[in-house]
XYZ file of C-alpha atoms in Angstrom:
435
model
C 10.642 11.784 -21.856
C 11.508 8.288 -23.089
C 8.963 5.905 -24.624
C 6.395 8.636 -25.253
C 3.089 7.371 -26.663
C 0.036 8.974 -28.219
C -2.139 8.122 -25.235
C -3.833 11.093 -23.587
C -4.387 9.616 -20.125
C -3.580 12.296 -17.542
C -4.601 10.366 -14.412
C -2.160 7.451 -14.445
C -0.428 8.684 -11.297
C -3.562 7.684 -9.358
C -3.218 4.117 -10.632
C 0.291 4.080 -9.205
C -1.025 5.514 -5.936
C -3.588 2.708 -5.689
C -0.740 0.169 -5.761
C 0.975 1.992 -2.888
C -2.334 2.173 -1.005
C -2.846 -1.600 -1.223
C 0.751 -2.318 -0.219
C 0.288 -0.168 2.890
C -2.991 -1.956 3.654
C -1.210 -5.315 3.476
C 1.646 -3.945 5.582
C -0.656 -3.113 8.483
C -2.820 -6.191 8.094
C 0.242 -8.402 8.534
C 1.644 -6.563 11.544
C -1.661 -6.454 13.470
C -2.497 -10.175 13.407
C -0.479 -10.924 16.542
C -2.297 -8.311 18.668
C -5.678 -9.847 17.792
C -4.555 -13.367 18.695
C -2.679 -12.343 21.858
C -5.346 -12.631 24.573
C -7.399 -15.633 23.393
C -4.759 -17.813 21.736
C -1.113 -16.890 22.170
C -1.062 -15.842 25.843
C -2.844 -19.023 27.058
C -0.843 -21.344 24.782
C 2.614 -19.855 25.388
C 2.092 -18.369 28.873
C 3.011 -14.800 27.937
C 3.014 -11.940 30.453
C 2.595 -8.307 29.345
C 6.396 -8.008 29.467
C 6.823 -11.083 27.250
C 4.475 -9.545 24.720
C 6.260 -6.197 25.037
C 9.583 -7.941 24.299
C 8.129 -9.455 21.115
C 6.813 -6.017 20.112
C 10.237 -4.518 20.876
C 11.944 -7.157 18.711
C 9.765 -6.075 15.810
C 10.440 -2.396 16.422
C 14.217 -2.750 16.794
C 14.340 -4.762 13.579
C 12.077 -2.181 11.947
C 14.410 0.618 13.044
C 17.499 -1.025 11.568
C 15.503 -2.036 8.516
C 14.515 1.561 7.842
C 18.134 2.648 7.567
C 18.978 -0.094 5.125
C 15.687 0.131 3.219
C 15.875 3.886 2.682
C 19.459 3.674 1.464
C 18.762 0.653 -0.763
C 15.659 2.167 -2.353
C 17.534 5.367 -3.198
C 20.208 3.153 -4.799
C 18.193 0.555 -6.745
C 14.914 2.436 -7.184
C 11.357 1.964 -6.021
C 10.381 -0.784 -8.462
C 12.825 -3.428 -7.245
C 13.120 -2.078 -3.696
C 9.393 -2.149 -2.996
C 8.981 -5.602 -4.523
C 11.848 -7.114 -2.515
C 10.520 -5.628 0.728
C 6.997 -6.931 0.226
C 8.131 -10.389 -0.840
C 10.269 -10.848 2.277
C 7.702 -9.440 4.713
C 4.975 -11.699 3.265
C 7.140 -14.757 3.849
C 8.007 -13.529 7.355
C 4.300 -13.033 8.162
C 3.583 -16.605 7.076
C 6.541 -17.756 9.185
C 4.708 -16.841 12.426
C 2.482 -19.892 11.900
C 5.454 -22.189 12.416
C 6.673 -20.639 15.693
C 6.742 -23.146 18.565
C 7.694 -20.832 21.431
C 8.242 -17.201 22.402
C 11.680 -17.163 20.806
C 10.177 -18.398 17.541
C 7.677 -15.549 17.521
C 10.433 -13.056 18.267
C 12.467 -14.412 15.356
C 9.531 -14.212 12.937
C 8.698 -10.774 14.273
C 12.258 -9.607 13.678
C 12.195 -10.685 10.035
C 8.797 -9.040 9.615
C 10.069 -5.782 11.094
C 13.245 -5.531 9.039
C 11.374 -6.222 5.776
C 8.232 -4.161 6.469
C 10.542 -1.176 6.960
C 10.752 -0.879 3.181
C 7.124 0.193 2.793
C 7.211 3.851 3.793
C 10.543 4.868 2.205
C 9.305 3.230 -1.020
C 5.860 4.790 -0.767
C 7.078 8.328 -0.025
C 9.652 8.135 -2.815
C 6.974 6.874 -5.229
C 4.732 9.820 -4.350
C 7.624 12.261 -4.843
C 8.346 10.717 -8.253
C 4.735 10.663 -9.427
C 3.101 13.777 -7.907
C 3.816 17.524 -7.920
C 4.355 19.169 -4.534
C 0.849 20.626 -4.416
C -0.650 17.105 -4.547
C 1.870 15.182 -2.456
C 0.243 15.664 0.956
C -3.124 14.498 -0.395
C -1.498 11.531 -2.173
C 0.369 10.667 1.030
C -2.815 10.935 3.048
C -4.628 8.606 0.661
C -1.992 5.879 0.587
C -1.389 6.254 4.334
C -5.099 5.599 4.914
C -4.343 2.076 3.737
C -2.845 1.461 7.173
C -6.295 2.051 8.649
C -7.997 -0.199 6.123
C -5.558 -2.934 7.135
C -6.337 -2.271 10.797
C -10.091 -2.515 10.063
C -9.851 -5.667 7.946
C -7.743 -7.462 10.569
C -10.350 -7.658 13.382
C -13.042 -8.587 10.840
C -11.071 -11.518 9.424
C -8.361 -12.718 11.802
C -10.618 -13.955 14.648
C -12.884 -15.696 12.121
C -9.950 -17.479 10.492
C -8.562 -18.460 13.895
C -11.898 -19.887 15.069
C -12.601 -21.859 11.885
C -9.130 -22.948 10.742
C -6.807 -22.347 13.699
C -4.571 -19.428 14.705
C -1.745 -20.585 12.404
C -3.898 -20.045 9.323
C -4.567 -16.443 10.346
C -0.864 -15.758 9.750
C -0.638 -17.878 6.589
C -3.653 -16.442 4.762
C -2.968 -12.789 5.574
C 0.728 -13.208 4.721
C -0.046 -14.767 1.344
C -2.044 -11.738 0.168
C 1.173 -9.778 -0.379
C 2.387 -12.307 -2.920
C -0.615 -11.465 -5.127
C 0.266 -7.741 -4.980
C 3.642 -8.413 -6.591
C 1.969 -9.411 -9.870
C 0.150 -6.072 -10.139
C 3.243 -4.098 -9.114
C 5.381 -5.529 -11.899
C 2.494 -5.194 -14.367
C 1.696 -1.517 -13.785
C 4.722 0.199 -12.207
C 7.642 2.057 -13.765
C 9.201 5.454 -13.058
C 7.549 8.317 -15.007
C 10.448 8.883 -17.419
C 10.253 5.267 -18.628
C 6.521 4.566 -18.414
C 4.860 3.723 -21.731
C 1.340 4.598 -20.546
C 2.166 8.067 -19.284
C 1.248 11.003 -21.504
C 3.566 13.956 -22.023
C 0.872 16.195 -20.553
C 0.796 14.279 -17.278
C 4.578 13.991 -17.193
C 4.857 17.769 -17.481
C 2.234 18.253 -14.754
C 4.085 15.926 -12.377
C 7.218 18.029 -12.786
C 5.406 21.381 -12.960
C 6.575 22.674 -9.590
C 10.057 21.147 -9.478
C 12.608 23.818 -8.660
C 16.127 23.943 -10.014
C 16.559 20.208 -9.571
C 17.334 18.619 -12.944
C 16.679 15.082 -14.091
C 20.411 14.417 -14.122
C 20.825 15.482 -10.504
C 17.825 13.409 -9.441
C 19.765 10.247 -10.202
C 22.968 11.216 -8.408
C 23.853 9.106 -5.369
C 23.753 10.656 -1.905
C 26.002 9.499 0.913
C 23.837 8.423 3.833
C 26.058 9.902 6.544
C 26.151 13.267 4.766
C 22.435 13.688 5.502
C 23.098 13.760 9.248
C 24.738 17.190 8.969
C 21.443 18.869 8.039
C 19.089 20.188 10.702
C 16.211 19.311 8.380
C 17.039 15.603 8.836
C 16.929 15.974 12.609
C 13.752 18.069 12.484
C 11.916 15.298 10.625
C 13.431 12.713 12.959
C 12.070 14.570 16.005
C 8.571 14.520 14.529
C 8.832 10.764 14.122
C 10.527 10.114 17.484
C 7.674 11.645 19.475
C 4.653 10.656 17.369
C 5.389 7.153 16.058
C 5.288 5.579 19.550
C 1.663 6.712 19.951
C 0.558 4.892 16.815
C 2.528 1.759 17.646
C 1.177 1.688 21.196
C -2.435 1.962 20.050
C -1.913 -0.554 17.260
C -0.487 -3.243 19.544
C -2.321 -2.519 22.824
C -5.752 -1.184 21.857
C -7.437 -4.629 21.697
C -5.907 -5.569 25.056
C -6.919 -2.214 26.610
C -10.543 -2.679 25.549
C -10.485 -6.259 26.804
C -8.951 -5.560 30.201
C -10.603 -2.242 31.013
C -14.081 -2.941 29.602
C -14.146 -6.755 29.423
C -14.639 -6.872 25.656
C -14.388 -10.213 23.879
C -12.994 -10.621 20.371
C -16.494 -10.264 18.910
C -17.127 -7.169 21.022
C -13.892 -5.613 19.712
C -14.819 -5.684 16.031
C -17.063 -2.604 15.947
C -14.984 -0.356 18.270
C -11.752 -1.092 16.391
C -13.505 -0.571 13.055
C -14.781 2.805 14.302
C -11.340 3.886 15.541
C -9.543 3.061 12.317
C -12.322 4.361 10.083
C -11.932 7.695 11.839
C -8.173 7.394 11.308
C -8.695 6.729 7.591
C -10.711 9.907 7.137
C -8.179 11.800 9.220
C -5.380 10.702 6.914
C -7.166 11.895 3.790
C -8.368 15.135 5.390
C -4.885 15.875 6.723
C -3.404 15.518 3.257
C -6.127 17.679 1.738
C -5.895 20.467 4.323
C -2.299 21.555 3.761
C -2.858 21.303 -0.011
C -5.868 23.587 0.382
C -3.791 26.101 2.344
C -1.168 26.060 -0.420
C -3.819 26.690 -3.087
C -4.968 29.792 -1.176
C -1.473 31.233 -1.625
C -0.025 30.305 1.758
C 3.710 29.429 1.667
C 4.361 25.687 1.821
C 6.118 25.837 5.200
C 3.220 27.754 6.776
C 0.658 25.375 5.300
C 2.451 22.337 6.704
C 3.073 23.870 10.152
C -0.423 25.274 10.547
C -1.853 21.853 9.720
C 0.540 20.057 12.080
C -0.296 22.384 14.971
C -4.018 21.742 14.525
C -3.496 17.970 14.555
C -1.245 18.208 17.624
C -4.013 20.004 19.521
C -6.547 17.344 18.525
C -4.537 14.736 20.462
C -4.981 16.536 23.804
C -8.452 15.051 24.587
C -6.660 11.732 25.168
C -5.998 13.079 28.685
C -9.661 12.637 29.536
C -10.421 9.451 27.596
C -10.567 7.123 30.580
C -12.588 9.439 32.811
C -15.219 9.859 30.110
C -15.000 6.138 29.411
C -16.304 5.522 32.929
C -19.581 7.135 31.846
C -19.771 5.113 28.642
C -16.905 3.269 26.981
C -17.905 4.742 23.618
C -16.647 8.130 24.814
C -13.186 6.596 25.243
C -13.427 4.864 21.867
C -14.383 8.074 20.042
C -11.555 10.006 21.721
C -9.050 7.302 20.770
C -10.490 7.451 17.248
C -9.977 11.228 17.213
C -6.340 10.787 18.251
C -5.697 8.139 15.600
C -7.311 10.449 13.018
C -5.082 13.308 14.180
C -2.044 11.035 14.032
C -2.742 9.950 10.461
C -3.386 13.540 9.392
C -0.105 14.454 11.115
C 1.715 11.618 9.326
C 0.423 12.668 5.906
C 2.033 16.055 6.473
C 5.295 15.113 8.170
C 6.134 12.663 5.396
C 5.519 15.441 2.890
C 7.930 17.746 4.723
C 10.728 15.432 3.555
C 10.000 16.117 -0.121
C 9.524 19.810 0.769
C 13.004 20.039 2.303
C 15.042 17.473 0.317
C 15.641 16.609 -3.351
C 14.093 13.386 -4.645
C 17.413 11.540 -4.683
C 17.626 11.741 -0.850
C 13.999 11.124 0.124
C 14.245 7.380 0.764
C 17.290 7.799 2.979
C 15.830 10.674 5.008
C 12.551 8.825 5.524
C 14.624 5.843 6.669
C 16.601 7.917 9.178
C 13.473 9.537 10.576
C 11.668 6.221 10.659
C 14.547 4.702 12.604
C 14.232 7.462 15.202
C 10.493 6.849 15.356
C 11.112 3.173 15.967
C 13.610 3.947 18.728
C 10.939 6.047 20.414
C 8.440 3.225 19.913
C 10.834 0.703 21.477
C 11.225 2.900 24.562
C 7.449 3.300 24.919
C 6.685 -0.381 24.237
C 9.205 -1.577 26.815
C 7.926 0.981 29.292
C 4.330 -0.057 28.581
C 5.119 -3.681 29.413
C 6.760 -2.751 32.716
C 4.076 -0.216 33.698
C 1.124 -2.446 32.809
C 2.612 -5.508 34.517
C 3.190 -3.475 37.688
C -0.289 -1.975 37.856
C -1.942 -5.214 36.773
C -0.223 -6.974 39.709
C -1.705 -4.511 42.208
C -5.123 -4.551 40.511
C -4.921 -1.013 39.088
C -4.182 -1.538 35.411
C -6.319 1.491 34.510
C -3.676 3.681 36.233
C -1.006 2.224 33.992
C -3.054 3.080 30.933
C -3.599 6.600 32.272
C 0.161 7.284 32.276
C 0.488 5.906 28.754
C -2.518 7.872 27.492
C -1.023 11.062 28.940
C 2.085 10.520 26.842
C -0.096 9.990 23.771
C -1.866 13.283 24.405
C 1.233 15.461 24.871
C 3.800 14.001 22.480
C 2.582 15.798 19.348
C 2.648 19.306 20.773
C 6.166 18.712 22.122
C 7.288 17.481 18.707
C 5.732 20.485 16.947
C 7.549 23.041 19.114
C 10.919 21.325 18.643
C 10.363 21.077 14.877
C 9.458 24.767 14.733
C 12.612 25.730 16.644
C 14.853 23.745 14.285
C 13.363 24.732 10.919
C 11.161 27.842 11.264
C 10.731 28.201 7.486
C 11.671 24.663 6.386
C 14.449 25.712 3.961
C 15.274 23.378 1.069
C 18.535 21.454 1.363
C 20.992 21.923 -1.501
C 22.829 18.621 -1.990
């Protein structure tokens, strides 16, 4: 290892993970601002219908899908240090840019720039984890950094309405967007790849690479042609997991405040506690999901069985979504806790499906594969978002919006189990790709 020092720190990888955690927190804080301002500020000012809002959401998701392809490829080419920094810089400026939108088109434009730049977060984060953690710790590390998305979703309802009330809705975008610029200082101060890091001990370096297989350092830095990855069933298996499950998370992220408002009459102040509960449950789900498959591996279970057993459990935990609204008629907290359970299951699911990429692919291809799968997830999210706008507008017009949400909740409940069966059919034992 280059630049070896006499330091004996063997926990530096967790410092790196904290940087990824905070970046993911900022990522979700920035993307959720618009959903919290939608009903009380943006809809009345700009005259949006549910379909108008859906179109803005779709603009973000289409841009995010295309961004994932480019981001994954770019990060595999130029590395995580520069790739992550460039992504976060651009998405912070795009988030601030929402404050200067004067009409629906302006919001769509800002949303498009936000989507294409925010796409760099997960390819960068997953590649960072693969570089800094051995396989037996990667699911837990992924679960921890992925829980940052829930922290962002909790912070948003606690801060955004307050900023909007005291300073105006424009400042909600400006202040939250500016936080990412502070992160860049810490990233450049603390981050470097393990082989070049001056604060990394030889002991920790050896531990990080302790369960690498035949992959050599030289091969890790070889370039992989993006289109060549499409020939592997492992790429499509991961893409299927994302295609069916990502739309659930996106739908809840962008429509949950509106659902609680329109079905239970909650105001912005009423929403704070329920949303905090939902995303706190999701945070614990993310960490538990990462821990569980790692625990199975430590008991001697093969990696593929540990991942699939965990994924099946989390898929089953989404099924109660079918009864969320009926139980919500008794007390809306029943619906909130069920939605919280599903978000927890989703985050646990995500911690494991991201780790399947590093299980099945060498490090040099991880960014690109995550980008391809993320693009498929965004395509699924676009389909669901557009459908949600049409369905909710229709049922809202006839005074039965709860029926529209029932159809959408049914999809949320069943999508994970469908994805699991298709994944199992494609890669029964998750064989490693030899590139």
